[in-house]
Amino acid sequence: MQLDMLQAQSQFHVRQRVRLMVNQYQVHAVSPDGSEGEMLAFAQQKRMAFKEQVTLYTDDTKQQPVLGFKARQVMDLGATYDVTDANGNPIGLFRKDFKASLLRSTWHVEQPGLGQATGQERSLPVALLRRFIDSLSWLPYHFDFTIGGQPAFSVIKKWGLRDRYVIEIHQPQLDRRLVIAMAVGLDALQSR
């Protein structure tokens, strides 16, 4: 995956593949007709890991890493996750705002030189239903991230048996790798 090609994308599809002991995610470009295009990244997350770490690769052979994110601490309700490129160089970070997330999940994304993007679940009623009625935890949720009150990106969960997301990027300066990490993190970490 070439960085300049990735940065030219304004939309991605993320699809979860459920396996017995791991969560797997495929990140696809979006074709001009709106369908899934070529696979840009593949991620695998072990369930119940002691310290969260997810690496994204170019494909499911897991030979060439593209980026990754890792929790700074083992147990933290408002954990911070550092996002790095394939060489371990920092791209940015994201963290959950524990207090604000009690009613509606809230995350912060930081990219050096761009400022902090804050994302929150779009619908308070859906957020409350998902929290207080366990059988409705499958309800789709949508996050809108803003920087200084301006739209930065959105993560929209689609209906279906498996988790599927459409990521729309509105802020051209956002590093797409950071956005992809946050989108995968929303699914992988949301219930923690």
Short mmCIF file of N, CA and C in Angstrom, two decimals:
data_model
loop_
_atom_site.label_atom_id
_atom_site.label_comp_id
_atom_site.label_asym_id
_atom_site.label_seq_id
_atom_site.Cartn_x
_atom_site.Cartn_y
_atom_site.Cartn_z
N MET A 1 0.84 -1.17 0.00
CA MET A 1 0.00 0.00 0.00
C MET A 1 0.89 1.24 0.00
N GLN A 2 0.72 2.09 -0.97
CA GLN A 2 1.50 3.31 -1.07
C GLN A 2 0.79 4.41 -0.31
N LEU A 3 1.58 5.18 0.47
CA LEU A 3 1.00 6.20 1.32
C LEU A 3 0.28 7.28 0.52
N ASP A 4 0.82 7.70 -0.62
CA ASP A 4 0.16 8.75 -1.40
C ASP A 4 -1.18 8.27 -1.96
N MET A 5 -1.26 6.99 -2.34
CA MET A 5 -2.53 6.42 -2.82
C MET A 5 -3.53 6.35 -1.67
N LEU A 6 -3.04 5.96 -0.50
CA LEU A 6 -3.90 5.88 0.67
C LEU A 6 -4.43 7.26 1.05
N GLN A 7 -3.57 8.27 1.04
CA GLN A 7 -3.97 9.63 1.42
C GLN A 7 -4.98 10.22 0.44
N ALA A 8 -5.02 9.71 -0.77
CA ALA A 8 -5.97 10.22 -1.77
C ALA A 8 -7.39 9.70 -1.52
N GLN A 9 -7.55 8.69 -0.67
CA GLN A 9 -8.86 8.10 -0.40
C GLN A 9 -9.67 9.01 0.51
N SER A 10 -10.95 9.17 0.22
CA SER A 10 -11.82 9.94 1.10
C SER A 10 -12.86 9.04 1.78
N GLN A 11 -12.83 7.76 1.42
CA GLN A 11 -13.78 6.80 1.99
C GLN A 11 -13.14 5.41 2.04
N PHE A 12 -13.47 4.66 3.10
CA PHE A 12 -13.00 3.28 3.25
C PHE A 12 -14.17 2.42 3.72
N HIS A 13 -14.05 1.13 3.49
CA HIS A 13 -14.95 0.15 4.08
C HIS A 13 -14.10 -0.71 5.02
N VAL A 14 -14.61 -0.98 6.21
CA VAL A 14 -13.96 -1.88 7.15
C VAL A 14 -14.95 -2.98 7.46
N ARG A 15 -14.48 -4.21 7.35
CA ARG A 15 -15.34 -5.37 7.58
C ARG A 15 -14.66 -6.29 8.58
N GLN A 16 -15.44 -6.75 9.57
CA GLN A 16 -14.91 -7.67 10.57
C GLN A 16 -15.12 -9.11 10.10
N ARG A 17 -14.10 -9.93 10.31
CA ARG A 17 -14.22 -11.38 10.10
C ARG A 17 -14.08 -12.02 11.48
N VAL A 18 -15.09 -12.75 11.90
CA VAL A 18 -15.09 -13.35 13.23
C VAL A 18 -14.43 -14.72 13.18
N ARG A 19 -13.48 -14.91 14.04
CA ARG A 19 -12.81 -16.19 14.20
C ARG A 19 -12.88 -16.58 15.68
N LEU A 20 -12.54 -17.81 16.02
CA LEU A 20 -12.71 -18.32 17.37
C LEU A 20 -11.96 -17.50 18.43
N MET A 21 -10.67 -17.27 18.27
CA MET A 21 -9.89 -16.60 19.32
C MET A 21 -9.37 -15.22 18.91
N VAL A 22 -9.74 -14.75 17.74
CA VAL A 22 -9.26 -13.45 17.27
C VAL A 22 -10.37 -12.70 16.54
N ASN A 23 -10.26 -11.40 16.53
CA ASN A 23 -11.08 -10.57 15.66
C ASN A 23 -10.19 -10.19 14.49
N GLN A 24 -10.70 -10.28 13.28
CA GLN A 24 -9.95 -9.88 12.10
C GLN A 24 -10.73 -8.81 11.37
N TYR A 25 -9.98 -7.88 10.77
CA TYR A 25 -10.59 -6.77 10.06
C TYR A 25 -9.94 -6.60 8.70
N GLN A 26 -10.77 -6.32 7.70
CA GLN A 26 -10.28 -6.01 6.36
C GLN A 26 -10.65 -4.56 6.06
N VAL A 27 -9.68 -3.80 5.59
CA VAL A 27 -9.90 -2.41 5.20
C VAL A 27 -9.81 -2.35 3.68
N HIS A 28 -10.86 -1.84 3.06
CA HIS A 28 -10.93 -1.78 1.59
C HIS A 28 -11.09 -0.34 1.12
N ALA A 29 -10.52 -0.07 -0.04
CA ALA A 29 -10.79 1.18 -0.74
C ALA A 29 -12.24 1.09 -1.23
N VAL A 30 -12.79 2.23 -1.64
CA VAL A 30 -14.15 2.26 -2.17
C VAL A 30 -14.06 2.54 -3.66
N SER A 31 -14.70 1.69 -4.45
CA SER A 31 -14.73 1.85 -5.90
C SER A 31 -15.62 3.03 -6.28
N PRO A 32 -15.47 3.56 -7.49
CA PRO A 32 -16.31 4.69 -7.93
C PRO A 32 -17.81 4.43 -7.82
N ASP A 33 -18.23 3.15 -7.95
CA ASP A 33 -19.66 2.84 -7.84
C ASP A 33 -20.12 2.65 -6.39
N GLY A 34 -19.20 2.82 -5.41
CA GLY A 34 -19.55 2.70 -4.00
C GLY A 34 -19.34 1.32 -3.42
N SER A 35 -18.96 0.36 -4.23
CA SER A 35 -18.72 -0.99 -3.73
C SER A 35 -17.31 -1.10 -3.15
N GLU A 36 -17.05 -2.24 -2.49
CA GLU A 36 -15.72 -2.49 -1.93
C GLU A 36 -14.70 -2.61 -3.04
N GLY A 37 -13.60 -1.88 -2.90
CA GLY A 37 -12.50 -1.97 -3.84
C GLY A 37 -11.42 -2.88 -3.30
N GLU A 38 -10.19 -2.60 -3.69
CA GLU A 38 -9.08 -3.45 -3.27
C GLU A 38 -8.82 -3.37 -1.78
N MET A 39 -8.28 -4.48 -1.21
CA MET A 39 -7.96 -4.50 0.20
C MET A 39 -6.69 -3.68 0.42
N LEU A 40 -6.77 -2.76 1.38
CA LEU A 40 -5.64 -1.90 1.70
C LEU A 40 -4.90 -2.35 2.94
N ALA A 41 -5.62 -3.01 3.86
CA ALA A 41 -4.99 -3.45 5.11
C ALA A 41 -5.80 -4.58 5.73
N PHE A 42 -5.11 -5.37 6.53
CA PHE A 42 -5.71 -6.49 7.25
C PHE A 42 -5.21 -6.41 8.69
N ALA A 43 -6.12 -6.53 9.65
CA ALA A 43 -5.74 -6.46 11.06
C ALA A 43 -6.24 -7.70 11.79
N GLN A 44 -5.51 -8.04 12.84
CA GLN A 44 -5.91 -9.15 13.69
C GLN A 44 -5.71 -8.74 15.13
N GLN A 45 -6.73 -8.96 15.96
CA GLN A 45 -6.68 -8.63 17.37
C GLN A 45 -7.00 -9.87 18.18
N LYS A 46 -6.11 -10.23 19.09
CA LYS A 46 -6.39 -11.35 19.97
C LYS A 46 -7.40 -10.91 21.01
N ARG A 47 -8.36 -11.78 21.29
CA ARG A 47 -9.34 -11.48 22.32
C ARG A 47 -8.71 -11.71 23.68
N MET A 48 -9.14 -10.91 24.63
CA MET A 48 -8.70 -11.02 26.02
C MET A 48 -7.18 -10.93 26.16
N ALA A 49 -6.54 -10.09 25.37
CA ALA A 49 -5.10 -9.88 25.50
C ALA A 49 -4.86 -9.04 26.75
N PHE A 50 -3.71 -9.27 27.40
CA PHE A 50 -3.38 -8.57 28.63
C PHE A 50 -3.16 -7.08 28.37
N LYS A 51 -2.50 -6.77 27.27
CA LYS A 51 -2.26 -5.38 26.87
C LYS A 51 -2.59 -5.27 25.39
N GLU A 52 -3.57 -4.42 25.08
CA GLU A 52 -4.05 -4.32 23.70
C GLU A 52 -2.97 -3.87 22.73
N GLN A 53 -2.84 -4.64 21.66
CA GLN A 53 -1.95 -4.28 20.56
C GLN A 53 -2.52 -4.87 19.29
N VAL A 54 -2.66 -4.04 18.26
CA VAL A 54 -3.19 -4.48 16.98
C VAL A 54 -2.22 -4.03 15.90
N THR A 55 -1.86 -4.95 15.03
CA THR A 55 -1.00 -4.63 13.89
C THR A 55 -1.81 -4.80 12.62
N LEU A 56 -1.69 -3.83 11.71
CA LEU A 56 -2.35 -3.92 10.41
C LEU A 56 -1.30 -4.22 9.37
N TYR A 57 -1.63 -5.16 8.49
CA TYR A 57 -0.72 -5.63 7.45
C TYR A 57 -1.30 -5.30 6.07
N THR A 58 -0.50 -5.49 5.03
CA THR A 58 -0.99 -5.23 3.68
C THR A 58 -2.05 -6.24 3.26
N ASP A 59 -1.99 -7.47 3.81
CA ASP A 59 -2.99 -8.50 3.48
C ASP A 59 -2.99 -9.57 4.57
N ASP A 60 -3.82 -10.60 4.39
CA ASP A 60 -3.98 -11.60 5.45
C ASP A 60 -2.84 -12.62 5.54
N THR A 61 -1.79 -12.48 4.73
CA THR A 61 -0.61 -13.31 4.92
C THR A 61 0.23 -12.78 6.09
N LYS A 62 -0.04 -11.56 6.51
CA LYS A 62 0.62 -10.90 7.64
C LYS A 62 2.14 -10.85 7.48
N GLN A 63 2.61 -10.64 6.25
CA GLN A 63 4.04 -10.57 5.97
C GLN A 63 4.58 -9.14 6.08
N GLN A 64 3.79 -8.14 5.65
CA GLN A 64 4.28 -6.77 5.60
C GLN A 64 3.39 -5.86 6.44
N PRO A 65 3.90 -5.40 7.61
CA PRO A 65 3.10 -4.49 8.43
C PRO A 65 2.96 -3.12 7.77
N VAL A 66 1.82 -2.47 8.06
CA VAL A 66 1.54 -1.14 7.53
C VAL A 66 1.53 -0.13 8.67
N LEU A 67 0.86 -0.49 9.76
CA LEU A 67 0.75 0.37 10.93
C LEU A 67 0.27 -0.47 12.10
N GLY A 68 0.26 0.13 13.26
CA GLY A 68 -0.24 -0.57 14.43
C GLY A 68 -0.65 0.41 15.50
N PHE A 69 -1.38 -0.11 16.49
CA PHE A 69 -1.67 0.70 17.67
C PHE A 69 -1.54 -0.17 18.90
N LYS A 70 -1.11 0.47 19.99
CA LYS A 70 -0.82 -0.26 21.21
C LYS A 70 -1.19 0.60 22.42
N ALA A 71 -1.81 -0.05 23.41
CA ALA A 71 -2.17 0.64 24.65
C ALA A 71 -0.91 1.01 25.42
N ARG A 72 -0.92 2.19 26.02
CA ARG A 72 0.22 2.62 26.83
C ARG A 72 0.28 1.87 28.15
N GLN A 73 -0.90 1.53 28.70
CA GLN A 73 -0.95 0.87 29.99
C GLN A 73 -1.79 -0.40 29.88
N VAL A 74 -1.60 -1.28 30.86
CA VAL A 74 -2.30 -2.55 30.85
C VAL A 74 -3.79 -2.35 31.13
N MET A 75 -4.14 -1.74 32.22
CA MET A 75 -5.55 -1.53 32.57
C MET A 75 -5.77 -0.04 32.80
N ASP A 76 -6.63 0.54 31.99
CA ASP A 76 -6.93 1.96 32.12
C ASP A 76 -8.27 2.20 31.45
N LEU A 77 -9.23 2.73 32.20
CA LEU A 77 -10.57 2.96 31.65
C LEU A 77 -10.57 4.02 30.56
N GLY A 78 -9.63 4.94 30.61
CA GLY A 78 -9.49 5.96 29.58
C GLY A 78 -8.18 5.76 28.85
N ALA A 79 -7.91 4.53 28.43
CA ALA A 79 -6.62 4.17 27.86
C ALA A 79 -6.26 5.01 26.64
N THR A 80 -4.95 5.26 26.51
CA THR A 80 -4.41 5.95 25.34
C THR A 80 -3.71 4.91 24.48
N TYR A 81 -3.94 4.98 23.17
CA TYR A 81 -3.36 4.05 22.21
C TYR A 81 -2.47 4.84 21.26
N ASP A 82 -1.20 4.48 21.21
CA ASP A 82 -0.26 5.11 20.29
C ASP A 82 -0.33 4.42 18.94
N VAL A 83 -0.42 5.21 17.88
CA VAL A 83 -0.49 4.68 16.52
C VAL A 83 0.86 4.95 15.86
N THR A 84 1.45 3.89 15.28
CA THR A 84 2.77 4.00 14.65
C THR A 84 2.74 3.43 13.24
N ASP A 85 3.70 3.86 12.43
CA ASP A 85 3.81 3.32 11.08
C ASP A 85 4.54 1.97 11.13
N ALA A 86 4.82 1.39 9.98
CA ALA A 86 5.46 0.07 9.91
C ALA A 86 6.83 0.04 10.56
N ASN A 87 7.51 1.19 10.64
CA ASN A 87 8.84 1.27 11.24
C ASN A 87 8.80 1.67 12.71
N GLY A 88 7.62 1.81 13.28
CA GLY A 88 7.49 2.20 14.67
C GLY A 88 7.51 3.70 14.91
N ASN A 89 7.49 4.50 13.85
CA ASN A 89 7.46 5.96 13.99
C ASN A 89 6.06 6.41 14.34
N PRO A 90 5.93 7.36 15.28
CA PRO A 90 4.59 7.80 15.69
C PRO A 90 3.82 8.53 14.59
N ILE A 91 2.54 8.19 14.49
CA ILE A 91 1.61 8.85 13.56
C ILE A 91 0.68 9.75 14.36
N GLY A 92 0.26 9.27 15.52
CA GLY A 92 -0.67 10.00 16.37
C GLY A 92 -1.15 9.09 17.48
N LEU A 93 -2.27 9.43 18.06
CA LEU A 93 -2.82 8.61 19.15
C LEU A 93 -4.32 8.78 19.19
N PHE A 94 -4.97 7.86 19.90
CA PHE A 94 -6.39 8.01 20.21
C PHE A 94 -6.63 7.51 21.62
N ARG A 95 -7.66 8.06 22.25
CA ARG A 95 -7.98 7.67 23.62
C ARG A 95 -9.47 7.83 23.88
N LYS A 96 -9.96 7.00 24.77
CA LYS A 96 -11.36 7.07 25.15
C LYS A 96 -11.52 8.07 26.30
N ASP A 97 -12.54 8.89 26.22
CA ASP A 97 -12.87 9.83 27.28
C ASP A 97 -13.86 9.10 28.19
N PHE A 98 -13.35 8.51 29.28
CA PHE A 98 -14.17 7.64 30.13
C PHE A 98 -15.38 8.37 30.69
N LYS A 99 -15.19 9.55 31.24
CA LYS A 99 -16.30 10.28 31.87
C LYS A 99 -17.40 10.62 30.86
N ALA A 100 -17.00 11.17 29.72
CA ALA A 100 -18.00 11.53 28.70
C ALA A 100 -18.66 10.29 28.11
N SER A 101 -17.98 9.14 28.20
CA SER A 101 -18.49 7.91 27.58
C SER A 101 -19.52 7.18 28.44
N LEU A 102 -19.78 7.68 29.63
CA LEU A 102 -20.76 7.01 30.47
C LEU A 102 -22.13 6.99 29.81
N LEU A 103 -22.51 8.06 29.13
CA LEU A 103 -23.79 8.11 28.43
C LEU A 103 -23.65 7.87 26.93
N ARG A 104 -22.63 8.47 26.33
CA ARG A 104 -22.43 8.37 24.89
C ARG A 104 -20.92 8.25 24.65
N SER A 105 -20.49 7.16 24.05
CA SER A 105 -19.05 6.93 23.86
C SER A 105 -18.39 8.11 23.16
N THR A 106 -17.24 8.51 23.70
CA THR A 106 -16.51 9.66 23.20
C THR A 106 -15.03 9.29 23.10
N TRP A 107 -14.44 9.60 21.96
CA TRP A 107 -13.02 9.32 21.72
C TRP A 107 -12.33 10.60 21.23
N HIS A 108 -11.04 10.68 21.52
CA HIS A 108 -10.21 11.79 21.04
C HIS A 108 -9.09 11.21 20.18
N VAL A 109 -8.83 11.86 19.06
CA VAL A 109 -7.77 11.46 18.13
C VAL A 109 -6.84 12.65 17.97
N GLU A 110 -5.54 12.41 18.10
CA GLU A 110 -4.57 13.50 17.96
C GLU A 110 -3.54 13.16 16.90
N GLN A 111 -3.35 14.10 15.99
CA GLN A 111 -2.32 14.01 14.95
C GLN A 111 -1.44 15.24 15.10
N PRO A 112 -0.13 15.07 15.23
CA PRO A 112 0.75 16.23 15.38
C PRO A 112 0.52 17.26 14.28
N GLY A 113 0.42 18.53 14.70
CA GLY A 113 0.24 19.62 13.75
C GLY A 113 -1.18 19.85 13.28
N LEU A 114 -2.11 19.00 13.69
CA LEU A 114 -3.49 19.14 13.22
C LEU A 114 -4.47 19.46 14.33
N GLY A 115 -4.12 19.14 15.54
CA GLY A 115 -5.05 19.36 16.64
C GLY A 115 -5.82 18.11 16.97
N GLN A 116 -6.67 18.22 17.98
CA GLN A 116 -7.43 17.08 18.47
C GLN A 116 -8.79 16.98 17.81
N ALA A 117 -9.10 15.78 17.33
CA ALA A 117 -10.44 15.49 16.82
C ALA A 117 -11.20 14.78 17.93
N THR A 118 -12.43 15.18 18.15
CA THR A 118 -13.26 14.54 19.16
C THR A 118 -14.44 13.90 18.45
N GLY A 119 -14.66 12.63 18.76
CA GLY A 119 -15.75 11.88 18.15
C GLY A 119 -16.69 11.34 19.20
N GLN A 120 -17.97 11.42 18.89
CA GLN A 120 -18.98 10.97 19.83
C GLN A 120 -20.06 10.23 19.06
N GLU A 121 -20.70 9.28 19.73
CA GLU A 121 -21.82 8.58 19.11
C GLU A 121 -22.87 9.61 18.69
N ARG A 122 -23.36 9.46 17.50
CA ARG A 122 -24.30 10.42 16.92
C ARG A 122 -25.64 10.42 17.67
N SER A 123 -26.14 9.26 18.03
CA SER A 123 -27.48 9.15 18.59
C SER A 123 -27.44 8.81 20.08
N LEU A 124 -27.91 9.72 20.92
CA LEU A 124 -28.00 9.46 22.35
C LEU A 124 -28.98 8.32 22.65
N PRO A 125 -30.17 8.27 22.03
CA PRO A 125 -31.08 7.15 22.32
C PRO A 125 -30.47 5.78 22.00
N VAL A 126 -29.78 5.66 20.87
CA VAL A 126 -29.14 4.38 20.53
C VAL A 126 -28.04 4.07 21.53
N ALA A 127 -27.27 5.06 21.91
CA ALA A 127 -26.19 4.86 22.90
C ALA A 127 -26.77 4.35 24.21
N LEU A 128 -27.86 4.94 24.67
CA LEU A 128 -28.46 4.50 25.92
C LEU A 128 -29.04 3.09 25.81
N LEU A 129 -29.70 2.79 24.70
CA LEU A 129 -30.23 1.44 24.50
C LEU A 129 -29.12 0.40 24.51
N ARG A 130 -28.02 0.69 23.83
CA ARG A 130 -26.90 -0.27 23.78
C ARG A 130 -26.29 -0.51 25.17
N ARG A 131 -26.31 0.50 26.02
CA ARG A 131 -25.70 0.38 27.34
C ARG A 131 -26.58 -0.36 28.34
N PHE A 132 -27.87 -0.11 28.28
CA PHE A 132 -28.74 -0.58 29.35
C PHE A 132 -29.60 -1.79 29.00
N ILE A 133 -29.60 -2.18 27.73
CA ILE A 133 -30.34 -3.39 27.34
C ILE A 133 -29.37 -4.28 26.57
N ASP A 134 -28.79 -5.25 27.27
CA ASP A 134 -27.74 -6.09 26.68
C ASP A 134 -28.13 -6.72 25.35
N SER A 135 -29.38 -7.12 25.21
CA SER A 135 -29.79 -7.79 23.99
C SER A 135 -29.80 -6.84 22.78
N LEU A 136 -29.65 -5.53 23.02
CA LEU A 136 -29.61 -4.55 21.92
C LEU A 136 -28.21 -4.02 21.66
N SER A 137 -27.20 -4.65 22.22
CA SER A 137 -25.83 -4.18 22.05
C SER A 137 -25.36 -4.27 20.59
N TRP A 138 -26.08 -5.00 19.75
CA TRP A 138 -25.74 -5.15 18.33
C TRP A 138 -26.18 -3.96 17.49
N LEU A 139 -26.95 -3.05 18.06
CA LEU A 139 -27.45 -1.91 17.30
C LEU A 139 -26.29 -1.15 16.63
N PRO A 140 -26.46 -0.72 15.39
CA PRO A 140 -25.41 0.06 14.73
C PRO A 140 -25.19 1.40 15.45
N TYR A 141 -23.96 1.83 15.45
CA TYR A 141 -23.65 3.14 16.00
C TYR A 141 -22.83 3.92 15.00
N HIS A 142 -22.93 5.23 15.11
CA HIS A 142 -22.25 6.13 14.19
C HIS A 142 -21.48 7.14 15.00
N PHE A 143 -20.26 7.40 14.60
CA PHE A 143 -19.42 8.39 15.27
C PHE A 143 -19.10 9.52 14.30
N ASP A 144 -19.22 10.73 14.79
CA ASP A 144 -18.83 11.91 14.03
C ASP A 144 -17.68 12.58 14.77
N PHE A 145 -16.54 12.74 14.10
CA PHE A 145 -15.36 13.37 14.68
C PHE A 145 -15.23 14.77 14.10
N THR A 146 -14.94 15.73 14.98
CA THR A 146 -14.76 17.12 14.55
C THR A 146 -13.44 17.66 15.10
N ILE A 147 -12.90 18.65 14.39
CA ILE A 147 -11.73 19.40 14.85
C ILE A 147 -12.16 20.86 14.86
N GLY A 148 -12.17 21.46 16.03
CA GLY A 148 -12.59 22.86 16.13
C GLY A 148 -13.99 23.10 15.61
N GLY A 149 -14.89 22.15 15.80
CA GLY A 149 -16.27 22.28 15.36
C GLY A 149 -16.50 21.95 13.89
N GLN A 150 -15.44 21.66 13.14
CA GLN A 150 -15.56 21.32 11.72
C GLN A 150 -15.49 19.80 11.54
N PRO A 151 -16.29 19.22 10.63
CA PRO A 151 -16.24 17.77 10.42
C PRO A 151 -14.84 17.31 10.01
N ALA A 152 -14.37 16.23 10.65
CA ALA A 152 -13.06 15.65 10.33
C ALA A 152 -13.25 14.30 9.64
N PHE A 153 -13.98 13.39 10.30
CA PHE A 153 -14.32 12.10 9.69
C PHE A 153 -15.47 11.47 10.45
N SER A 154 -16.11 10.49 9.79
CA SER A 154 -17.23 9.76 10.38
C SER A 154 -16.99 8.27 10.23
N VAL A 155 -17.46 7.52 11.22
CA VAL A 155 -17.42 6.06 11.17
C VAL A 155 -18.87 5.61 11.32
N ILE A 156 -19.39 4.97 10.28
CA ILE A 156 -20.80 4.59 10.23
C ILE A 156 -20.91 3.07 10.20
N LYS A 157 -21.49 2.51 11.25
CA LYS A 157 -21.68 1.06 11.32
C LYS A 157 -22.95 0.69 10.56
N LYS A 158 -22.84 -0.28 9.67
CA LYS A 158 -23.96 -0.73 8.85
C LYS A 158 -24.66 -1.92 9.50
N TRP A 159 -25.93 -2.12 9.15
CA TRP A 159 -26.68 -3.28 9.62
C TRP A 159 -26.11 -4.54 8.99
N GLY A 160 -26.14 -5.64 9.71
CA GLY A 160 -25.71 -6.91 9.15
C GLY A 160 -25.30 -7.89 10.23
N LEU A 161 -25.08 -9.14 9.83
CA LEU A 161 -24.66 -10.16 10.79
C LEU A 161 -23.24 -9.91 11.28
N ARG A 162 -22.38 -9.44 10.39
CA ARG A 162 -21.01 -9.09 10.77
C ARG A 162 -20.88 -7.58 10.79
N ASP A 163 -19.95 -7.10 11.62
CA ASP A 163 -19.74 -5.66 11.71
C ASP A 163 -19.11 -5.14 10.42
N ARG A 164 -19.75 -4.13 9.85
CA ARG A 164 -19.25 -3.46 8.65
C ARG A 164 -19.36 -1.96 8.87
N TYR A 165 -18.36 -1.24 8.40
CA TYR A 165 -18.31 0.20 8.61
C TYR A 165 -17.96 0.92 7.32
N VAL A 166 -18.49 2.13 7.19
CA VAL A 166 -18.09 3.03 6.13
C VAL A 166 -17.41 4.21 6.83
N ILE A 167 -16.20 4.51 6.42
CA ILE A 167 -15.45 5.63 6.98
C ILE A 167 -15.41 6.73 5.93
N GLU A 168 -15.88 7.90 6.31
CA GLU A 168 -15.88 9.05 5.41
C GLU A 168 -14.96 10.11 5.99
N ILE A 169 -14.00 10.58 5.19
CA ILE A 169 -13.02 11.56 5.65
C ILE A 169 -13.34 12.91 5.03
N HIS A 170 -13.48 13.91 5.90
CA HIS A 170 -13.83 15.26 5.47
C HIS A 170 -12.64 16.22 5.55
N GLN A 171 -11.66 15.92 6.41
CA GLN A 171 -10.50 16.77 6.63
C GLN A 171 -9.33 16.20 5.82
N PRO A 172 -8.94 16.86 4.72
CA PRO A 172 -7.92 16.29 3.83
C PRO A 172 -6.54 16.08 4.47
N GLN A 173 -6.21 16.84 5.51
CA GLN A 173 -4.90 16.71 6.13
C GLN A 173 -4.79 15.52 7.08
N LEU A 174 -5.89 14.89 7.42
CA LEU A 174 -5.85 13.74 8.33
C LEU A 174 -5.05 12.60 7.72
N ASP A 175 -4.18 12.01 8.50
CA ASP A 175 -3.43 10.84 8.07
C ASP A 175 -4.41 9.66 8.05
N ARG A 176 -4.59 9.09 6.88
CA ARG A 176 -5.57 8.01 6.72
C ARG A 176 -5.23 6.81 7.60
N ARG A 177 -3.95 6.59 7.87
CA ARG A 177 -3.56 5.47 8.75
C ARG A 177 -4.11 5.66 10.16
N LEU A 178 -4.10 6.89 10.64
CA LEU A 178 -4.65 7.20 11.96
C LEU A 178 -6.16 6.97 11.98
N VAL A 179 -6.83 7.38 10.93
CA VAL A 179 -8.28 7.19 10.82
C VAL A 179 -8.62 5.70 10.78
N ILE A 180 -7.86 4.92 10.00
CA ILE A 180 -8.09 3.48 9.93
C ILE A 180 -7.88 2.83 11.29
N ALA A 181 -6.82 3.23 12.00
CA ALA A 181 -6.57 2.69 13.34
C ALA A 181 -7.73 2.99 14.27
N MET A 182 -8.26 4.22 14.23
CA MET A 182 -9.39 4.59 15.09
C MET A 182 -10.62 3.78 14.72
N ALA A 183 -10.88 3.59 13.43
CA ALA A 183 -12.06 2.83 13.00
C ALA A 183 -11.98 1.38 13.47
N VAL A 184 -10.84 0.75 13.33
CA VAL A 184 -10.66 -0.62 13.82
C VAL A 184 -10.78 -0.62 15.35
N GLY A 185 -10.17 0.38 15.99
CA GLY A 185 -10.23 0.48 17.44
C GLY A 185 -11.65 0.63 17.96
N LEU A 186 -12.50 1.36 17.24
CA LEU A 186 -13.88 1.50 17.67
C LEU A 186 -14.56 0.15 17.81
N ASP A 187 -14.34 -0.71 16.85
CA ASP A 187 -14.97 -2.03 16.93
C ASP A 187 -14.28 -2.91 17.97
N ALA A 188 -12.96 -2.94 17.94
CA ALA A 188 -12.19 -3.83 18.81
C ALA A 188 -12.25 -3.43 20.27
N LEU A 189 -12.39 -2.13 20.57
CA LEU A 189 -12.27 -1.65 21.93
C LEU A 189 -13.54 -1.06 22.50
N GLN A 190 -14.57 -0.90 21.72
CA GLN A 190 -15.76 -0.16 22.12
C GLN A 190 -16.40 -0.69 23.39
N SER A 191 -16.43 -1.98 23.59
CA SER A 191 -17.16 -2.52 24.75
C SER A 191 -16.31 -2.57 26.00
N ARG A 192 -15.09 -2.04 25.94
CA ARG A 192 -14.22 -2.10 27.13
C ARG A 192 -14.33 -0.87 27.97
#
